[in-house]
Amino acid sequence: MIPEELQLSSATKDRLFGLLVKGVLGTLLLYALFPIYWMVISSFRTRTEITAADPQLLPVELGQIPAIVQDPALLLEILHYENYITMWARFPVLDYFINSLIIATTTTVFALVVGCLGGYAFSKYRFPGKGGVGGALLGTQMIPGILILLPMYLLFIWIQDTIGFPMTNTYHGIIFVYTTFTVPVAIWMLRGFFDTIPDSVEEAARVDGCSRIQALVRIILPMAAPGIAATGMFVFLVAFNEVLFASILASGDVTPFAIGIQSFETQTTAYWGEMMAASTVATAPILLLFVLFQKPIVEGLTEGSVKQ
Amino acid sequence: MASTTRQFRRRVADLQLGNYLPFYSRLSEEQRFAYKLLAPGLAMMCIIHFLPIIWGTLISFMGVDSTYARQWHNAPFVGLENYLYVLDPRTVIGGRFWFSIRQTVIFAVGSLVVTYVLGLTAALVLNQKFKGRFVARTLLLLPWVAPVVVTLLIWRMMFQQQSGIINNILLSIGIIDEPIYWLIGDNTIWTLVLTHSWTQFPLVMIMLYAGLQGIPQQLYEAASIDGASRWQKFRYVTFPQLKPVSAVVVLLVMLWTMINFTAPYVLLGAQPPRAGQVGILYIYEFAFSNFQFGRGAAMSVILFIIAMTMAMVYYKYLFDDDFTEDSQ
């Protein structure tokens, strides 16, 4: 056994434990944030700097800091912001962004409309087959996308050939696929938010002469706005990040960012600097929105898993 | 006037639906409203989820290849031939398919272990009381919120053999003597596991964190009175109490990793090395580069069945284990 005088007192133990917690937290933060930091740093570097054998961890050398503090304009010389200018001409980044915005925003709107209706029905009413529908909603999340993509591809081609209505490489084709993909998730998340609104609200609105649909649109939906925003952000991210369907069904003029950004790495050269500049432009607004609206988003995500 | 209209409407409803859909007429007005609200969502799910699954299964029994891509319905019915072909380990395709299934299992189990350990550690740390833990929680969630295509490409850049920062740091600390090939050769599957875990651990963290918050404080007080150490509290209070949430986390991470396409597709680039071709990526390459839709569909069905079987076995094991009773 450890002799008496060498045993740690409980105060010392607490302090050591506190240190351990801080150390682990620091390591985790470093691990979580370093790649994001590296993206931003790399976006300000030239190709030679990025492919150098000994990349610098800091954007500026420590010895340069006093000079920069004296003359901030020097920063513009050290940090190469050229990537942010050349990328637009070298790759159709603007088109990618616009395509992604059109696809993801429209998907979000449609999925929210359908999801609000379904989620509300799920939260407030009992009806035969409710359990089955719930299971089906969750079941859709377990299906490998490729199993759906193959028939979907054949269907799109068949529609084009027989009816003559273009489906592949169109906005409406991919938006339709994404909307349906995200509706089950949207219903499930929104159900959790509607659960938090008491049933008496609808009853009161009904007593005041609203029809059921009026009660939903005029009274309930405004109350659920934070939850709807959170679900909307989630749906937007899913649509923004999707690559499986996009790589087959949305190329050419409707290529979204998620597919287009990969073309920065060509057979012969990788334009990492430009790629990271475009990535930074795409990531910054999303991170900002998340930091602003994180409370309902985090609640919406954890709701289903913990409540069972 | 209004009441006459309503009566008329009701009569019409009784006439039509009462006769043709006896089930629907028996529903209360509230239940009918619920169905109407759900109808658009369900209709869309039928078109995109359930019909294609049936159709995909149908195609897997047909010889749909490049000749029939534009007229799949004329393709010959070949019975189980597609299945037998892709499951036969002696053919090149079959052998590679089995290999890809193996890689899928490594990918799923590996990612599960890494994300669970990271997620639990982070959740436990966040559950301590310290200043700025809200900020810390936000920052730790960022890897999951940042667009995953972007983060995968960042990791691809960092894993470059010559210029990548990861090899550079490992070399300068002295852990390795030679730059490692992360994105070619047999290491690829582990690169995939590490990267995917980075993008997914915040989700596990936040779910487990919510679970930790739900553990009644009295249990810890009781444990303190019994003189339990920190480790004992974790071992006998926290961990068992987290079991229901952990069960959900394990199931979701396993399934979502098995059917994940984005991570291997983006991280491994245009020419994915053999070792990184997990099931879904291999099916994709095979089906769309050779237009072998019938065989591709057969592989997809097999992948789906494997994922579903694992989920069901796991689910059954959970309920045999009666975790719900323990926690109450």
XYZ file of C-alpha atoms in Angstrom:
636
model
C 0.000 0.000 0.000
C 0.964 3.593 -0.427
C 2.284 5.050 2.858
C 0.052 7.512 4.666
C 2.147 10.634 4.007
C 2.304 9.969 0.274
C -1.455 9.590 -0.188
C -3.070 12.552 -1.806
C -5.478 14.624 0.201
C -8.888 15.061 -1.366
C -8.184 18.738 -2.094
C -5.056 17.798 -4.045
C -6.989 15.088 -5.831
C -9.650 17.617 -6.819
C -6.998 19.974 -8.126
C -5.281 17.228 -10.116
C -8.639 16.167 -11.524
C -9.362 19.764 -12.505
C -6.028 19.896 -14.331
C -6.797 16.634 -16.093
C -10.170 17.972 -17.246
C -8.534 21.146 -18.578
C -5.837 19.148 -20.346
C -8.339 16.833 -22.015
C -10.531 19.764 -22.989
C -7.555 21.577 -24.488
C -6.550 18.520 -26.505
C -10.080 18.003 -27.766
C -10.426 21.648 -28.756
C -7.108 21.518 -30.593
C -8.185 18.352 -32.391
C -11.601 19.772 -33.276
C -10.480 23.190 -34.419
C -7.096 22.604 -36.024
C -8.441 21.481 -39.435
C -10.706 24.539 -39.612
C -7.780 26.767 -38.672
C -5.641 25.024 -41.268
C -8.263 25.667 -43.953
C -8.231 29.409 -43.244
C -4.430 29.574 -43.064
C -3.962 27.604 -46.271
C -6.406 29.819 -48.112
C -3.941 32.690 -47.559
C -0.938 30.849 -48.937
C 0.569 30.471 -52.368
C 0.947 27.076 -53.966
C 4.689 26.971 -53.180
C 4.015 27.709 -49.529
C 1.356 25.006 -49.301
C 3.412 22.299 -50.975
C 6.598 23.270 -49.130
C 8.385 20.426 -47.350
C 8.188 22.216 -44.001
C 4.854 24.044 -43.736
C 4.687 26.752 -41.069
C 2.057 26.253 -38.370
C 1.546 29.978 -37.896
C 0.467 32.367 -40.633
C 3.248 34.828 -39.764
C 6.667 34.350 -38.257
C 6.912 35.366 -34.635
C 9.684 37.845 -35.397
C 7.406 39.730 -37.761
C 4.716 40.452 -35.160
C 6.156 43.731 -33.782
C 6.471 45.090 -37.314
C 2.887 44.080 -38.114
C 1.549 45.727 -34.978
C 3.249 48.930 -36.055
C 2.088 48.700 -39.626
C -0.979 46.483 -40.185
C -0.701 47.016 -43.928
C 2.280 44.673 -43.860
C -0.182 41.833 -43.166
C -1.525 42.148 -46.695
C 1.938 41.433 -48.050
C 2.546 38.391 -45.897
C -0.906 36.871 -46.268
C -1.595 36.065 -49.878
C -5.227 36.925 -50.461
C -4.781 36.292 -54.214
C -6.554 32.926 -53.940
C -9.763 34.730 -53.113
C -9.450 36.674 -56.344
C -8.101 34.105 -58.788
C -10.500 31.298 -57.828
C -13.516 32.990 -59.451
C -11.807 33.132 -62.825
C -10.074 29.761 -62.706
C -13.145 27.781 -61.668
C -16.868 28.569 -62.010
C -17.119 28.918 -58.222
C -19.853 31.521 -58.454
C -22.012 29.161 -60.517
C -21.430 26.381 -57.996
C -22.462 28.652 -55.152
C -25.579 29.888 -56.944
C -26.600 26.354 -57.921
C -26.135 25.130 -54.363
C -28.086 28.059 -52.964
C -30.976 27.519 -55.387
C -31.102 23.776 -54.748
C -30.627 23.875 -50.984
C -32.943 26.834 -50.347
C -35.815 25.473 -52.430
C -35.399 22.077 -50.830
C -35.513 23.680 -47.399
C -38.724 25.586 -48.161
C -40.538 22.549 -49.565
C -39.320 20.204 -46.864
C -40.397 22.642 -44.154
C -43.905 23.070 -45.605
C -44.488 19.338 -45.929
C -42.615 18.633 -42.701
C -44.634 21.138 -40.645
C -47.918 19.577 -41.726
C -46.739 16.043 -41.079
C -44.887 16.857 -37.888
C -47.908 18.621 -36.476
C -50.201 15.692 -37.280
C -47.693 13.428 -35.601
C -47.324 15.503 -32.501
C -50.946 16.382 -31.752
C -53.228 13.673 -33.085
C -53.686 9.983 -32.513
C -54.693 8.005 -35.548
C -54.609 4.392 -36.674
C -51.238 3.391 -38.101
C -49.291 6.087 -36.265
C -46.666 3.655 -35.014
C -46.210 2.200 -38.475
C -45.754 5.593 -40.083
C -43.264 6.565 -37.378
C -41.282 3.403 -37.991
C -41.323 4.051 -41.732
C -40.025 7.589 -41.163
C -37.064 6.296 -39.197
C -36.623 3.329 -41.515
C -35.990 5.634 -44.458
C -32.839 6.806 -42.713
C -31.381 3.300 -42.865
C -31.671 2.789 -46.620
C -28.378 2.923 -48.543
C -28.756 5.767 -51.031
C -27.326 3.660 -53.843
C -30.320 1.322 -53.688
C -32.571 4.275 -54.508
C -30.196 5.969 -56.926
C -30.119 3.104 -59.452
C -33.893 2.942 -60.102
C -34.120 6.728 -59.806
C -31.527 7.157 -62.543
C -33.381 4.713 -64.793
C -36.671 6.466 -63.996
C -35.278 9.890 -64.861
C -33.924 8.617 -68.166
C -37.195 6.857 -68.915
C -39.223 10.025 -68.243
C -36.918 11.998 -70.514
C -37.154 9.486 -73.330
C -40.858 8.758 -73.254
C -42.427 12.029 -72.104
C -39.647 14.294 -73.300
C -39.550 16.194 -70.018
C -35.932 16.820 -68.940
C -35.103 15.355 -65.525
C -31.358 14.718 -65.197
C -29.170 17.792 -64.771
C -32.136 20.009 -63.927
C -32.936 21.962 -60.791
C -36.408 20.484 -60.388
C -35.154 16.903 -60.653
C -32.571 17.177 -57.899
C -34.771 19.416 -55.739
C -37.542 16.845 -55.901
C -35.181 14.069 -54.825
C -33.683 16.117 -51.981
C -37.049 17.306 -50.695
C -38.321 13.790 -50.332
C -35.091 12.716 -48.762
C -35.240 15.341 -46.069
C -38.992 15.254 -45.369
C -38.825 12.275 -42.963
C -36.073 13.962 -40.921
C -37.974 17.247 -40.980
C -41.190 15.582 -39.779
C -39.302 13.836 -37.020
C -37.474 16.943 -35.780
C -40.529 19.214 -36.035
C -42.641 16.712 -34.134
C -40.315 17.216 -31.179
C -40.735 21.003 -31.346
C -44.528 20.803 -31.666
C -44.578 18.522 -28.619
C -43.370 21.424 -26.509
C -46.423 23.536 -27.423
C -49.352 22.708 -25.106
C -52.491 21.196 -26.653
C -54.582 23.889 -25.011
C -53.255 26.444 -27.522
C -55.015 24.777 -30.429
C -58.184 24.285 -28.396
C -58.248 27.973 -27.432
C -57.794 28.998 -31.055
C -60.598 26.653 -32.085
C -62.915 28.126 -29.460
C -62.130 31.560 -30.875
C -63.418 30.371 -34.233
C -60.319 29.242 -36.109
C -60.524 26.151 -38.263
C -57.923 23.507 -37.598
C -55.736 24.642 -40.449
C -56.067 28.298 -39.416
C -55.084 27.413 -35.874
C -51.999 25.672 -37.217
C -50.930 28.396 -39.627
C -51.786 31.486 -37.577
C -51.142 30.392 -34.000
C -48.992 27.271 -33.785
C -46.447 27.860 -36.538
C -45.346 31.295 -35.240
C -44.906 29.752 -31.805
C -42.715 27.001 -33.235
C -40.545 29.423 -35.239
C -37.218 28.648 -33.488
C -37.723 24.937 -34.022
C -38.649 25.484 -37.641
C -35.511 27.578 -38.123
C -33.373 24.832 -36.599
C -34.945 22.165 -38.779
C -34.522 24.421 -41.782
C -30.815 24.791 -41.111
C -30.453 21.051 -40.753
C -32.262 20.388 -44.042
C -30.211 23.075 -45.763
C -26.967 21.455 -44.611
C -28.069 18.017 -45.753
C -28.974 19.347 -49.195
C -25.782 21.400 -49.373
C -23.539 18.435 -48.540
C -25.174 15.718 -50.618
C -22.854 14.159 -53.221
C -24.213 10.725 -54.154
C -27.294 11.860 -56.078
C -25.713 15.122 -57.158
C -22.781 13.356 -58.821
C -25.130 11.416 -61.108
C -28.273 13.537 -61.411
C -26.914 17.094 -61.211
C -23.917 17.783 -63.406
C -23.412 20.269 -66.200
C -25.100 23.602 -65.617
C -26.576 22.675 -62.253
C -23.393 21.289 -60.634
C -23.628 22.187 -56.949
C -20.745 23.342 -54.773
C -20.287 19.935 -53.145
C -19.395 18.383 -56.507
C -17.744 21.400 -58.103
C -15.245 22.002 -55.316
C -13.678 18.603 -56.006
C -12.668 19.691 -59.495
C -10.062 22.007 -57.916
C -7.889 18.942 -57.681
C -7.177 18.003 -61.279
C -5.260 15.032 -62.624
C -2.050 17.019 -62.714
C -2.327 19.853 -60.206
C -4.136 20.436 -56.953
C -5.183 24.040 -56.439
C -5.316 23.708 -52.658
C -5.076 27.440 -52.012
C -8.043 28.279 -54.205
C -9.953 25.260 -52.918
C -9.472 26.359 -49.326
C -10.415 29.936 -50.190
C -13.699 28.751 -51.739
C -14.201 26.432 -48.755
C -13.696 29.288 -46.329
C -16.245 31.375 -48.199
C -18.748 28.492 -47.992
C -18.035 27.597 -44.367
C -17.966 31.008 -42.714
C -21.680 31.902 -43.081
C -22.770 28.417 -42.018
C -20.646 28.475 -38.868
C -21.868 31.979 -38.093
C -25.530 30.978 -38.474
C -24.948 27.977 -36.252
C -23.345 30.015 -33.508
C -26.331 32.388 -33.609
C -29.090 29.762 -33.658
C -27.425 26.860 -31.916
C -29.795 26.467 -28.984
C -32.846 25.178 -30.887
C -30.628 23.214 -33.277
C -28.877 21.346 -30.494
C -32.165 20.737 -28.683
C -33.821 19.456 -31.830
C -31.006 17.010 -32.440
C -30.864 15.593 -28.955
C -34.621 15.503 -28.401
C -35.399 12.267 -30.205
C -32.402 10.307 -29.041
C -32.747 10.979 -25.349
C -36.499 10.950 -24.999
C -36.741 7.613 -26.797
C -77.023 28.621 -45.631
C -73.720 27.645 -44.135
C -75.271 24.768 -42.246
C -76.964 23.510 -45.421
C -73.610 23.527 -47.174
C -72.051 21.623 -44.343
C -74.870 19.108 -44.366
C -74.519 18.722 -48.092
C -70.794 18.237 -47.790
C -71.244 15.660 -45.111
C -73.768 13.846 -47.230
C -71.371 13.805 -50.177
C -68.571 12.600 -47.944
C -70.799 9.835 -46.566
C -71.931 8.847 -50.010
C -68.503 8.618 -51.575
C -66.139 7.604 -48.856
C -68.646 5.687 -46.771
C -69.312 3.422 -49.705
C -65.870 3.048 -51.129
C -63.618 3.486 -48.098
C -65.465 2.171 -45.064
C -62.274 2.522 -43.045
C -62.018 6.250 -43.698
C -65.665 6.967 -42.813
C -65.222 5.475 -39.385
C -62.489 7.948 -38.504
C -63.173 10.985 -36.389
C -62.874 14.399 -37.947
C -59.625 14.887 -36.021
C -58.088 11.727 -37.388
C -59.080 12.646 -40.937
C -57.389 15.990 -40.474
C -54.241 14.237 -39.286
C -54.204 12.055 -42.391
C -54.663 15.060 -44.635
C -51.705 16.773 -42.992
C -49.534 13.694 -43.406
C -50.648 12.922 -46.949
C -48.077 15.008 -48.893
C -45.172 13.689 -46.847
C -46.310 10.094 -47.151
C -46.947 10.415 -50.875
C -43.430 11.744 -51.434
C -41.909 9.011 -49.303
C -43.765 6.408 -51.339
C -42.440 7.815 -54.597
C -38.831 8.245 -53.517
C -38.340 5.634 -50.834
C -40.687 2.713 -51.052
C -41.355 2.396 -54.770
C -37.646 2.662 -55.691
C -36.789 0.006 -53.141
C -39.305 -2.367 -54.683
C -38.160 -1.328 -58.132
C -34.501 -1.636 -57.214
C -35.144 -5.125 -55.897
C -36.964 -5.941 -59.132
C -34.022 -4.706 -61.204
C -31.680 -6.882 -59.173
C -33.427 -9.897 -60.693
C -33.101 -8.549 -64.236
C -30.179 -8.382 -66.610
C -30.128 -4.593 -66.884
C -26.853 -3.497 -68.464
C -25.724 -0.767 -70.857
C -27.882 -2.172 -73.694
C -31.014 -1.841 -71.597
C -30.216 1.373 -69.715
C -32.815 3.276 -71.721
C -35.433 0.537 -71.714
C -34.937 -1.338 -68.486
C -38.377 -2.976 -68.712
C -37.295 -4.951 -71.780
C -34.343 -6.483 -69.979
C -34.570 -10.245 -69.517
C -35.536 -11.750 -66.192
C -32.537 -13.665 -64.935
C -33.694 -14.899 -61.550
C -30.976 -15.180 -58.956
C -28.146 -15.028 -61.476
C -27.030 -11.520 -60.460
C -26.902 -12.496 -56.821
C -25.012 -15.705 -57.472
C -22.542 -13.830 -59.661
C -21.719 -11.032 -57.227
C -21.614 -13.381 -54.237
C -19.260 -15.864 -55.928
C -15.827 -15.123 -54.447
C -14.089 -16.869 -57.379
C -15.046 -14.198 -59.902
C -13.182 -10.900 -59.897
C -16.335 -8.920 -59.206
C -17.487 -11.272 -56.460
C -14.086 -11.284 -54.790
C -13.900 -7.523 -54.785
C -17.459 -7.250 -53.527
C -16.702 -9.503 -50.556
C -13.576 -7.458 -49.893
C -15.621 -4.250 -49.985
C -18.075 -5.708 -47.473
C -15.152 -6.505 -45.183
C -13.875 -2.935 -45.551
C -17.381 -1.650 -44.771
C -17.417 -3.568 -41.498
C -13.964 -2.230 -40.568
C -15.110 1.277 -41.463
C -18.292 1.001 -39.386
C -16.815 -0.695 -36.323
C -13.650 1.416 -36.357
C -15.588 4.666 -36.664
C -17.952 3.556 -33.931
C -15.137 2.865 -31.475
C -13.282 6.099 -32.218
C -16.354 8.364 -32.222
C -17.749 6.770 -29.086
C -14.526 7.157 -27.122
C -14.029 10.743 -28.315
C -17.694 11.627 -27.867
C -17.919 10.173 -24.371
C -14.705 11.879 -23.273
C -15.915 15.210 -24.607
C -19.364 14.786 -23.045
C -17.849 13.939 -19.639
C -15.557 16.957 -19.806
C -18.433 19.251 -20.768
C -20.470 17.868 -17.887
C -17.918 19.271 -15.406
C -18.598 22.700 -14.043
C -16.145 25.250 -15.370
C -16.260 28.713 -16.801
C -16.904 28.945 -20.509
C -18.266 25.465 -20.958
C -21.002 26.817 -23.198
C -18.332 28.281 -25.463
C -16.421 25.009 -25.349
C -19.552 23.090 -26.343
C -20.128 25.395 -29.300
C -16.523 25.073 -30.464
C -16.555 21.282 -30.145
C -19.679 21.121 -32.289
C -18.085 23.018 -35.169
C -16.495 19.976 -36.899
C -19.942 18.540 -37.302
C -21.575 21.786 -38.444
C -18.973 22.799 -41.019
C -19.980 21.477 -44.461
C -18.726 17.916 -44.495
C -17.510 18.121 -48.109
C -15.252 20.983 -47.072
C -13.914 19.267 -43.961
C -13.214 16.057 -45.872
C -11.208 18.023 -48.414
C -9.265 19.748 -45.624
C -8.315 16.338 -44.272
C -7.414 15.200 -47.783
C -5.044 18.137 -48.008
C -3.594 17.457 -44.556
C -3.071 13.760 -45.350
C -0.998 14.406 -48.495
C 2.088 12.260 -48.380
C 4.679 14.874 -49.416
C 3.342 18.212 -48.268
C 0.668 17.248 -45.766
C 0.874 18.760 -42.315
C 0.113 15.445 -40.583
C 3.152 13.613 -41.937
C 5.163 16.744 -41.267
C 4.186 16.926 -37.602
C 4.629 13.186 -37.073
C 8.101 13.363 -38.661
C 9.206 16.318 -36.594
C 8.024 14.765 -33.325
C 9.833 11.595 -34.335
C 6.896 9.175 -34.272
C 7.613 8.083 -37.830
C 10.832 8.068 -39.848
C 9.350 7.994 -43.320
C 6.342 9.871 -44.681
C 3.307 7.590 -44.575
C 1.071 7.056 -47.596
C -2.302 7.882 -46.074
C -4.356 8.058 -49.242
C -2.919 5.149 -51.235
C -2.525 1.522 -50.277
C -3.716 -0.405 -47.260
C -3.675 2.514 -44.821
C -6.566 4.148 -46.622
C -9.266 2.446 -44.610
C -7.782 3.770 -41.363
C -7.446 7.246 -42.823
C -11.126 6.978 -43.649
C -12.002 5.884 -40.112
C -10.020 8.741 -38.546
C -11.479 11.408 -40.802
C -15.049 10.176 -40.564
C -14.742 10.029 -36.785
C -13.634 13.647 -36.695
C -16.756 14.735 -38.563
C -19.106 12.580 -36.484
C -17.848 12.718 -32.894
C -19.636 16.001 -32.032
C -22.986 14.352 -32.720
C -22.158 11.479 -30.369
C -20.867 14.001 -27.850
C -24.035 16.070 -27.834
C -26.305 13.032 -27.549
C -24.316 11.571 -24.653
C -24.089 15.022 -23.062
C -27.881 15.296 -23.112
C -27.995 11.834 -21.567
C -25.579 12.873 -18.808
C -27.741 15.867 -17.979
C -30.676 13.537 -17.437
C -28.994 11.455 -14.723
C -30.648 12.240 -11.362
C -28.289 14.045 -8.985
C -29.460 11.937 -6.020
C -27.679 8.908 -7.443
C -24.330 10.702 -7.176
C -25.145 11.939 -3.696
C -26.012 8.418 -2.606
C -22.769 7.155 -4.141
C -20.811 9.860 -2.291
C -22.342 8.816 1.006
C -21.251 5.257 0.298
C -17.742 6.627 -0.205
C -17.482 5.966 -3.939
C -14.423 7.297 -5.732
C -14.661 9.232 -9.006
C -13.948 6.112 -11.021
C -16.508 4.097 -9.074
C -19.146 6.777 -9.658
C -18.459 6.599 -13.362
C -18.379 2.819 -13.379
C -21.485 2.192 -11.281
C -23.643 5.296 -11.829
C -22.785 7.224 -14.993
C -22.064 4.413 -17.398
C -25.097 2.227 -16.561
C -27.331 5.284 -16.595
C -26.063 6.210 -20.060
C -26.895 2.795 -21.435
C -30.183 3.705 -23.173
C -28.623 6.712 -24.927
C -25.487 4.740 -25.756
C -27.652 2.059 -27.332
C -29.208 4.587 -29.696
C -25.829 6.157 -30.462
C -24.228 2.817 -31.280
C -27.069 1.815 -33.580
C -27.161 5.131 -35.426
C -23.401 5.466 -35.870
C -23.078 1.878 -37.116
C -25.896 2.161 -39.631
C -25.065 5.644 -40.826
C -21.427 4.712 -41.320
C -22.272 1.538 -43.229
C -24.365 3.479 -45.731
C -22.156 6.573 -45.777
C -21.080 7.530 -49.259
C -19.833 11.087 -48.836
C -16.792 10.308 -46.678
C -15.080 7.729 -48.940
C -16.156 9.484 -52.143
C -14.775 12.906 -51.236
C -11.802 11.910 -49.091
C -10.369 9.357 -51.508
C -10.795 11.475 -54.613
C -11.207 10.499 -58.231
C -9.233 7.251 -58.082
C -10.132 5.590 -54.787
C -7.567 2.948 -53.824
C -8.836 -0.603 -53.465
C -8.477 -0.663 -49.686
C -10.718 2.368 -49.303
C -13.526 1.026 -51.456
C -16.197 0.342 -48.894
C -19.361 -1.384 -50.103
C -21.390 1.565 -51.253
C -18.459 3.201 -53.060
C -17.591 -0.022 -54.846
C -21.209 -0.519 -55.959
C -21.289 3.044 -57.246
C -18.069 2.679 -59.233
C -19.106 -0.694 -60.564
C -22.675 0.196 -61.522
C -22.002 3.537 -63.149
C -18.678 2.879 -64.840
C -19.859 -0.387 -66.454
C -23.603 0.368 -66.583
C -24.193 -2.948 -64.851
C -27.376 -1.852 -63.147
C -28.792 -5.313 -62.512
C -25.696 -6.546 -60.703
C -25.280 -3.188 -58.959
C -28.841 -3.409 -57.692
C -28.215 -6.948 -56.445
C -25.178 -5.700 -54.472
C -27.210 -2.792 -53.076
C -29.928 -5.164 -51.884
C -27.299 -7.330 -50.197
C -25.776 -4.272 -48.481
C -29.231 -3.186 -47.337
C -29.991 -6.651 -45.961
C -26.672 -6.762 -44.092
C -27.303 -3.333 -42.520
C -30.879 -4.223 -41.611
C -29.926 -7.607 -40.161
C -27.243 -6.032 -38.016
C -29.701 -3.413 -36.810
C -32.340 -6.007 -35.990
C -29.981 -8.377 -34.212
C -28.681 -5.466 -32.204
C -32.187 -4.260 -31.429
C -33.216 -7.706 -30.270
C -30.112 -8.003 -28.130
C -31.004 -4.662 -26.565
C -34.443 -5.774 -25.595
C -33.270 -9.131 -24.332
C -30.888 -7.167 -22.196
C -33.776 -5.214 -20.697
C -31.824 -2.010 -20.485
C -35.027 -0.067 -19.925
C -35.643 -1.780 -16.612
C -32.143 -1.166 -15.324
C -32.409 2.513 -15.832
C -35.642 3.025 -13.961
